[in-house]
Amino acid sequence: MNRFTKEIDKILEYIQSNDDKFLVSSHVSPDGDNIGSSLSIYSFLKKLGKDVVYVLDDEYPKNLSFLYDENIKMTSKDIDQKEKYTVIALDAGDYSRICVDDKILENAKGIICIDHHITNGDYGFLKYVDTEESSTCELVYNIIMRYECITDNKIIDENIATYLYTGLITDTGNFQYSNTRESSFIMAAELMSRGAKKNLIVEKLFQNNSVNFYKLLGEALNGLEIIQSQICIIAVAKESMDKYEVEYGDIDAITPYTRDIEGVELGIFVKEKEIGEIKVSFRSKNYVDCSKLASEFSGGGHKRAAGCTIKDLDVELAKKMLIEKAIGYLK
Ligand code: AMP
Ligand code: MN
Ligand code: MN
């Protein structure tokens, strides 16, 4: 029995017994887990005959274009902003991460929060927050499986299985990270039996880099710095992305390189999204609490993976500030 069965049942009961207008929302800078969980809960609600829209105002990640469905995704501008939606927020550790127009949120009937971030800001009139689960997709999988069990009605088809598998594989780093548990493998096996397109997902996510990305990667790796043998920091300035014609959204694959070096405990990847806006990713191997470190810069996330945004600093100054704080986390 899942220790959150009560929360799951409350959400299922609410969805089944209310004819609300549901709005599935993404978080800012959506990733595989966010897109996967949003698309699967959207499809689930559609299968239940619910009135539901999926809103994503941020840029859709290019590497996930194989999941893109123009009939599903809308922006806040495309929908009736005066409507009182019941917002379903997925994978958003904080209210401020919900990427929907403020007016829609202010007007909303309420928020249902489904999330696995340790820094979850405790919002929503219904919540299913389990910080031990690998991914929000694992939570959505538990919700749908519970529904299937109660109603004896099969919901997970090839598409939903593919959405869910995408989030599982991205948030567990291909089943490598410490958030990968027995339940993750059981879920993967079940999804494959339902037709998840595993080989397509692997190809699109891990075997699809452009040649220019490799050139930029080479430059980035050449510039890496090691601090006190345990921290690795890599920075990519906007100028380099422009030089190699690589988009900001296409360089996340550099993040793991910062951590995956012998002896390094903490990896820091600094991306200059635009002048004056720097996005930082933290990754740790064994003991540094990345979510704590990120929260010192008003960010958040998980123990082994977290992020933050730094405004109004150039790359060098941001790096200096990050290194100063990060050193304090070393043993
Ligand atoms: P990333 O480094 O962008 O892959 O993010 C790693 C984890 O940290 C993800 O679970 C994100 O949801 C979370 N995260 C990233 N940036 C932020 C932020 N600015 N505020 C809160 N959480 C974040
Ligand atoms: Mn996410
Ligand atoms: Mn996630």
Short mmCIF file of C-alpha atoms and ligand atoms in Angstrom, two decimals:
data_model
loop_
_atom_site.label_atom_id
_atom_site.label_comp_id
_atom_site.label_asym_id
_atom_site.label_seq_id
_atom_site.Cartn_x
_atom_site.Cartn_y
_atom_site.Cartn_z
CA MET A 1 0.00 0.00 0.00
CA ASN A 2 1.33 3.44 -0.94
CA ARG A 3 1.73 5.61 2.19
CA PHE A 4 -0.02 8.43 0.31
CA THR A 5 -3.10 6.44 -0.72
CA LYS A 6 -5.33 8.79 1.26
CA GLU A 7 -4.02 11.83 -0.63
CA ILE A 8 -4.29 9.99 -3.95
CA ASP A 9 -7.88 8.96 -3.22
CA LYS A 10 -8.86 12.50 -2.26
CA ILE A 11 -7.53 13.80 -5.58
CA LEU A 12 -9.27 11.03 -7.54
CA GLU A 13 -12.52 11.61 -5.69
CA TYR A 14 -12.35 15.35 -6.34
CA ILE A 15 -11.64 14.93 -10.05
CA GLN A 16 -14.37 12.34 -10.50
CA SER A 17 -17.07 14.17 -8.61
CA ASN A 18 -16.51 17.75 -9.79
CA ASP A 19 -17.31 19.14 -13.18
CA ASP A 20 -14.73 21.90 -12.90
CA LYS A 21 -12.78 23.34 -15.74
CA PHE A 22 -9.34 21.85 -15.09
CA LEU A 23 -6.13 23.56 -16.10
CA VAL A 24 -2.96 21.47 -16.15
CA SER A 25 0.01 23.77 -15.70
CA SER A 26 3.73 23.47 -16.31
CA HIS A 27 6.57 24.93 -14.29
CA VAL A 28 9.02 27.53 -15.63
CA SER A 29 11.85 26.01 -17.70
CA PRO A 30 9.89 22.77 -18.16
CA ASP A 31 11.86 19.53 -18.19
CA GLY A 32 11.08 15.92 -19.13
CA ASP A 33 9.41 15.15 -15.81
CA ASN A 34 7.24 18.23 -15.99
CA ILE A 35 6.17 17.76 -19.60
CA GLY A 36 5.69 14.01 -19.11
CA SER A 37 3.57 14.38 -15.98
CA SER A 38 1.53 17.25 -17.44
CA LEU A 39 0.74 15.44 -20.67
CA SER A 40 -0.17 12.24 -18.86
CA ILE A 41 -2.50 13.85 -16.32
CA TYR A 42 -4.06 15.87 -19.15
CA SER A 43 -4.66 12.67 -21.15
CA PHE A 44 -6.02 10.93 -18.05
CA LEU A 45 -8.56 13.72 -17.44
CA LYS A 46 -9.54 13.70 -21.11
CA LYS A 47 -10.17 9.96 -20.89
CA LEU A 48 -12.45 10.63 -17.92
CA GLY A 49 -14.39 13.06 -20.12
CA LYS A 50 -13.30 16.11 -18.14
CA ASP A 51 -13.08 19.67 -19.43
CA VAL A 52 -9.33 20.24 -19.36
CA VAL A 53 -6.69 22.47 -20.93
CA TYR A 54 -2.91 22.24 -20.69
CA VAL A 55 -1.17 25.59 -20.44
CA LEU A 56 2.55 26.10 -20.97
CA ASP A 57 3.72 29.70 -21.30
CA ASP A 58 7.45 29.01 -21.30
CA GLU A 59 9.42 27.69 -24.24
CA TYR A 60 8.80 24.04 -25.04
CA PRO A 61 12.11 22.08 -24.87
CA LYS A 62 13.33 21.09 -28.33
CA ASN A 63 14.58 17.67 -27.26
CA LEU A 64 11.04 16.82 -26.14
CA SER A 65 9.46 17.79 -29.44
CA PHE A 66 8.71 14.10 -30.07
CA LEU A 67 6.08 14.42 -27.30
CA TYR A 68 4.71 17.69 -28.61
CA ASP A 69 1.06 17.82 -29.52
CA GLU A 70 -0.17 21.13 -30.86
CA ASN A 71 -3.74 20.12 -30.14
CA ILE A 72 -2.94 19.86 -26.44
CA LYS A 73 -0.62 22.69 -25.55
CA MET A 74 -1.95 26.22 -25.18
CA THR A 75 -0.73 29.46 -23.66
CA SER A 76 -2.51 31.63 -21.12
CA LYS A 77 -3.48 33.94 -23.98
CA ASP A 78 -5.40 31.18 -25.78
CA ILE A 79 -7.83 30.51 -22.95
CA ASP A 80 -10.62 32.39 -21.21
CA GLN A 81 -8.74 34.21 -18.44
CA LYS A 82 -11.89 35.01 -16.50
CA GLU A 83 -12.75 31.36 -16.00
CA LYS A 84 -12.41 29.87 -12.50
CA TYR A 85 -10.11 26.97 -13.27
CA THR A 86 -9.04 24.23 -10.93
CA VAL A 87 -5.32 24.33 -11.57
CA ILE A 88 -3.30 21.12 -11.40
CA ALA A 89 0.33 22.04 -10.72
CA LEU A 90 2.89 19.35 -11.51
CA ASP A 91 6.54 19.18 -10.48
CA ALA A 92 6.45 22.80 -9.25
CA GLY A 93 8.22 23.03 -5.89
CA ASP A 94 6.87 26.49 -5.33
CA TYR A 95 3.75 28.50 -6.18
CA SER A 96 5.96 30.99 -8.03
CA ARG A 97 7.22 28.22 -10.35
CA ILE A 98 3.74 27.67 -11.82
CA CYS A 99 4.02 29.01 -15.34
CA VAL A 100 0.54 30.43 -15.94
CA ASP A 101 -0.59 34.03 -16.18
CA ASP A 102 -0.99 35.56 -12.67
CA LYS A 103 -4.56 36.61 -13.46
CA ILE A 104 -5.57 33.01 -14.09
CA LEU A 105 -3.99 31.88 -10.83
CA GLU A 106 -5.60 34.70 -8.84
CA ASN A 107 -8.97 33.79 -10.33
CA ALA A 108 -8.56 30.04 -9.85
CA LYS A 109 -11.04 27.96 -7.89
CA GLY A 110 -8.05 26.23 -6.27
CA ILE A 111 -4.80 24.41 -6.90
CA ILE A 112 -4.12 20.68 -6.76
CA CYS A 113 -0.40 20.22 -6.11
CA ILE A 114 1.40 17.05 -7.27
CA ASP A 115 5.12 17.24 -6.60
CA HIS A 116 8.28 15.54 -5.30
CA HIS A 117 10.52 18.50 -4.37
CA ILE A 118 12.00 18.65 -0.91
CA THR A 119 11.63 22.44 -1.06
CA ASN A 120 7.90 22.21 -1.77
CA GLY A 121 6.33 25.44 -0.62
CA ASP A 122 3.12 23.84 0.66
CA TYR A 123 0.43 25.29 -1.58
CA GLY A 124 -2.86 23.94 -2.88
CA PHE A 125 -6.17 22.80 -1.36
CA LEU A 126 -5.31 19.21 -2.31
CA LYS A 127 -1.75 17.93 -2.21
CA TYR A 128 0.12 14.82 -3.08
CA VAL A 129 3.75 15.61 -2.29
CA ASP A 130 6.13 12.69 -1.81
CA THR A 131 9.77 13.78 -1.73
CA GLU A 132 10.99 10.20 -1.83
CA GLU A 133 9.58 9.48 -5.25
CA SER A 134 11.93 9.67 -8.23
CA SER A 135 9.76 11.95 -10.29
CA THR A 136 6.39 13.63 -10.55
CA CYS A 137 5.71 11.09 -13.30
CA GLU A 138 5.99 8.37 -10.65
CA LEU A 139 3.32 10.19 -8.62
CA VAL A 140 1.03 10.53 -11.63
CA TYR A 141 1.64 6.87 -12.41
CA ASN A 142 0.54 6.00 -8.84
CA ILE A 143 -2.61 8.11 -9.25
CA ILE A 144 -3.57 6.51 -12.54
CA MET A 145 -2.72 2.98 -11.36
CA ARG A 146 -4.88 3.54 -8.28
CA TYR A 147 -7.73 4.67 -10.53
CA GLU A 148 -7.26 1.59 -12.71
CA CYS A 149 -7.31 -0.64 -9.63
CA ILE A 150 -10.47 0.92 -8.18
CA THR A 151 -12.44 1.08 -11.43
CA ASP A 152 -10.97 -1.88 -13.31
CA ASN A 153 -10.63 0.48 -16.24
CA LYS A 154 -7.37 0.58 -18.26
CA ILE A 155 -6.12 4.14 -18.80
CA ILE A 156 -2.40 3.89 -19.57
CA ASP A 157 -2.07 3.49 -23.31
CA GLU A 158 1.02 3.77 -25.52
CA ASN A 159 1.02 7.60 -25.36
CA ILE A 160 0.57 7.93 -21.61
CA ALA A 161 3.18 5.20 -21.05
CA THR A 162 5.61 7.14 -23.24
CA TYR A 163 4.95 10.44 -21.40
CA LEU A 164 5.44 8.81 -18.01
CA TYR A 165 8.55 6.89 -19.06
CA THR A 166 10.10 10.15 -20.29
CA GLY A 167 9.80 11.82 -16.88
CA LEU A 168 11.00 8.73 -15.07
CA ILE A 169 14.10 8.40 -17.23
CA THR A 170 14.99 12.11 -17.17
CA ASP A 171 14.61 12.64 -13.41
CA THR A 172 16.50 9.44 -12.53
CA GLY A 173 19.28 10.19 -15.05
CA ASN A 174 18.54 6.95 -16.85
CA PHE A 175 18.07 5.08 -13.55
CA GLN A 176 21.46 6.21 -12.22
CA TYR A 177 20.63 8.68 -9.44
CA SER A 178 19.97 7.87 -5.81
CA ASN A 179 16.27 8.70 -6.25
CA THR A 180 15.96 5.52 -8.36
CA ARG A 181 14.19 2.93 -6.24
CA GLU A 182 12.72 -0.51 -6.70
CA SER A 183 9.39 1.12 -7.51
CA SER A 184 11.00 3.02 -10.40
CA PHE A 185 12.00 -0.24 -12.09
CA ILE A 186 8.60 -1.80 -11.45
CA MET A 187 6.98 1.28 -13.01
CA ALA A 188 9.37 1.12 -16.00
CA ALA A 189 8.53 -2.55 -16.60
CA GLU A 190 4.79 -1.88 -16.39
CA LEU A 191 5.07 1.09 -18.77
CA MET A 192 6.99 -1.00 -21.27
CA SER A 193 4.27 -3.62 -21.14
CA ARG A 194 1.80 -0.82 -21.96
CA GLY A 195 3.76 0.19 -25.05
CA ALA A 196 6.13 2.96 -23.82
CA LYS A 197 8.39 3.83 -26.74
CA LYS A 198 11.61 3.36 -24.77
CA ASN A 199 14.01 3.26 -27.71
CA LEU A 200 12.55 6.41 -29.25
CA ILE A 201 12.84 8.24 -25.91
CA VAL A 202 16.47 7.18 -25.44
CA GLU A 203 17.38 8.22 -28.97
CA LYS A 204 15.65 11.60 -28.74
CA LEU A 205 16.97 12.43 -25.28
CA PHE A 206 20.47 11.01 -25.24
CA GLN A 207 21.57 10.33 -28.82
CA ASN A 208 20.50 13.43 -30.66
CA ASN A 209 23.10 16.15 -29.97
CA SER A 210 24.09 18.53 -32.74
CA VAL A 211 27.69 18.81 -33.93
CA ASN A 212 27.71 22.43 -32.79
CA PHE A 213 26.69 21.32 -29.31
CA TYR A 214 29.81 19.15 -29.19
CA LYS A 215 31.97 22.12 -30.21
CA LEU A 216 30.46 24.22 -27.45
CA LEU A 217 30.86 21.31 -25.02
CA GLY A 218 34.56 21.12 -25.92
CA GLU A 219 35.03 24.78 -25.11
CA ALA A 220 33.03 24.49 -21.89
CA LEU A 221 35.01 21.48 -20.69
CA ASN A 222 38.28 23.22 -21.48
CA GLY A 223 37.25 26.04 -19.18
CA LEU A 224 36.20 23.92 -16.22
CA GLU A 225 37.58 24.82 -12.81
CA ILE A 226 38.19 22.54 -9.86
CA ILE A 227 38.00 24.05 -6.38
CA GLN A 228 39.45 22.29 -3.34
CA SER A 229 39.42 19.04 -5.34
CA GLN A 230 35.71 18.60 -4.61
CA ILE A 231 33.85 21.27 -6.57
CA CYS A 232 33.74 21.50 -10.35
CA ILE A 233 32.27 24.59 -11.96
CA ILE A 234 31.58 25.01 -15.66
CA ALA A 235 30.16 28.20 -17.15
CA VAL A 236 28.71 28.92 -20.57
CA ALA A 237 28.31 32.56 -21.50
CA LYS A 238 25.63 33.76 -23.88
CA GLU A 239 28.41 34.80 -26.23
CA SER A 240 29.55 31.16 -26.62
CA MET A 241 26.03 29.96 -27.35
CA ASP A 242 25.72 32.66 -30.00
CA LYS A 243 29.13 31.79 -31.45
CA TYR A 244 28.22 28.12 -31.93
CA GLU A 245 24.56 28.86 -32.71
CA VAL A 246 23.42 26.62 -29.89
CA GLU A 247 20.27 27.61 -28.04
CA TYR A 248 20.05 28.07 -24.30
CA GLY A 249 17.53 25.24 -24.08
CA ASP A 250 19.95 22.80 -25.69
CA ILE A 251 22.86 22.84 -23.27
CA ASP A 252 21.43 21.08 -20.22
CA ALA A 253 23.32 17.95 -21.23
CA ILE A 254 26.48 19.69 -19.98
CA THR A 255 25.23 19.68 -16.36
CA PRO A 256 26.24 16.10 -15.40
CA TYR A 257 29.82 16.66 -16.58
CA THR A 258 30.33 18.97 -13.61
CA ARG A 259 29.64 16.17 -11.13
CA ASP A 260 30.94 13.12 -12.94
CA ILE A 261 34.64 13.70 -12.27
CA GLU A 262 36.67 11.48 -9.96
CA GLY A 263 36.77 12.96 -6.46
CA VAL A 264 34.30 15.74 -7.22
CA GLU A 265 31.38 15.95 -4.80
CA LEU A 266 29.59 19.02 -6.12
CA GLY A 267 29.07 20.12 -9.70
CA ILE A 268 27.91 23.62 -10.59
CA PHE A 269 26.78 24.52 -14.08
CA VAL A 270 26.35 28.21 -14.83
CA LYS A 271 24.36 29.20 -17.91
CA GLU A 272 23.96 32.78 -19.02
CA LYS A 273 20.41 32.74 -20.38
CA GLU A 274 20.67 36.38 -21.30
CA ILE A 275 22.77 39.28 -20.11
CA GLY A 276 21.80 39.84 -16.47
CA GLU A 277 20.07 36.47 -16.04
CA ILE A 278 22.07 33.43 -14.99
CA LYS A 279 20.60 29.98 -14.45
CA VAL A 280 22.55 27.69 -12.14
CA SER A 281 22.31 23.91 -11.76
CA PHE A 282 23.78 22.13 -8.73
CA ARG A 283 24.47 18.38 -8.68
CA SER A 284 26.06 16.37 -5.86
CA LYS A 285 27.29 12.80 -5.52
CA ASN A 286 27.07 11.82 -1.88
CA TYR A 287 26.52 14.42 0.79
CA VAL A 288 26.15 18.06 -0.30
CA ASP A 289 22.52 19.17 0.08
CA CYS A 290 22.01 20.98 -3.23
CA SER A 291 18.49 22.13 -2.32
CA LYS A 292 19.88 23.95 0.73
CA LEU A 293 22.69 25.52 -1.27
CA ALA A 294 20.24 26.57 -4.00
CA SER A 295 17.86 28.08 -1.46
CA GLU A 296 20.65 30.46 -0.40
CA PHE A 297 20.12 31.96 -3.85
CA SER A 298 16.29 31.80 -3.65
CA GLY A 299 16.21 28.56 -5.64
CA GLY A 300 15.33 25.01 -4.67
CA GLY A 301 15.05 21.41 -5.77
CA HIS A 302 16.26 18.11 -4.37
CA LYS A 303 19.21 16.97 -2.24
CA ARG A 304 21.23 15.77 -5.21
CA ALA A 305 19.90 18.15 -7.88
CA ALA A 306 18.78 21.72 -7.48
CA GLY A 307 18.82 25.05 -9.25
CA CYS A 308 18.49 28.79 -8.93
CA THR A 309 18.48 31.96 -10.99
CA ILE A 310 20.84 34.85 -10.35
CA LYS A 311 19.92 38.27 -11.70
CA ASP A 312 22.01 41.33 -12.55
CA LEU A 313 25.47 39.77 -12.32
CA ASP A 314 27.95 38.79 -14.99
CA VAL A 315 29.20 35.22 -15.24
CA GLU A 316 32.50 35.83 -13.45
CA LEU A 317 30.91 37.56 -10.45
CA ALA A 318 28.18 34.93 -10.22
CA LYS A 319 30.82 32.19 -10.27
CA LYS A 320 32.76 33.90 -7.48
CA MET A 321 29.65 34.18 -5.33
CA LEU A 322 28.63 30.57 -5.98
CA ILE A 323 32.08 29.20 -5.18
CA GLU A 324 32.28 31.18 -1.92
CA LYS A 325 28.97 29.73 -0.70
CA ALA A 326 29.59 26.21 -2.05
CA ILE A 327 32.91 25.84 -0.21
CA GLY A 328 30.98 26.09 3.06
CA TYR A 329 29.14 22.86 2.17
CA LEU A 330 32.28 20.72 1.83
CA LYS A 331 33.37 18.26 4.51
P1 AMP B 1 17.92 21.92 -13.12
O1 AMP B 1 19.28 22.15 -12.60
O2 AMP B 1 17.33 23.08 -13.81
O3 AMP B 1 17.86 20.66 -13.92
O4 AMP B 1 16.99 21.69 -11.85
C1 AMP B 1 17.26 20.72 -10.88
C2 AMP B 1 16.10 20.67 -9.91
O5 AMP B 1 16.02 21.88 -9.18
C3 AMP B 1 14.76 20.48 -10.57
O6 AMP B 1 14.02 19.58 -9.80
C4 AMP B 1 14.12 21.85 -10.55
O7 AMP B 1 12.74 21.79 -10.43
C5 AMP B 1 14.76 22.52 -9.36
N1 AMP B 1 15.00 23.93 -9.64
C6 AMP B 1 15.74 24.43 -10.64
N2 AMP B 1 15.77 25.78 -10.62
C7 AMP B 1 15.00 26.16 -9.58
C8 AMP B 1 14.60 27.42 -9.04
N3 AMP B 1 15.01 28.59 -9.56
N4 AMP B 1 13.79 27.42 -7.96
C9 AMP B 1 13.35 26.25 -7.42
N5 AMP B 1 13.69 25.03 -7.88
C10 AMP B 1 14.49 24.97 -8.95
MN MN B 2 11.06 19.53 -13.12
MN MN B 3 10.78 16.31 -11.21
#
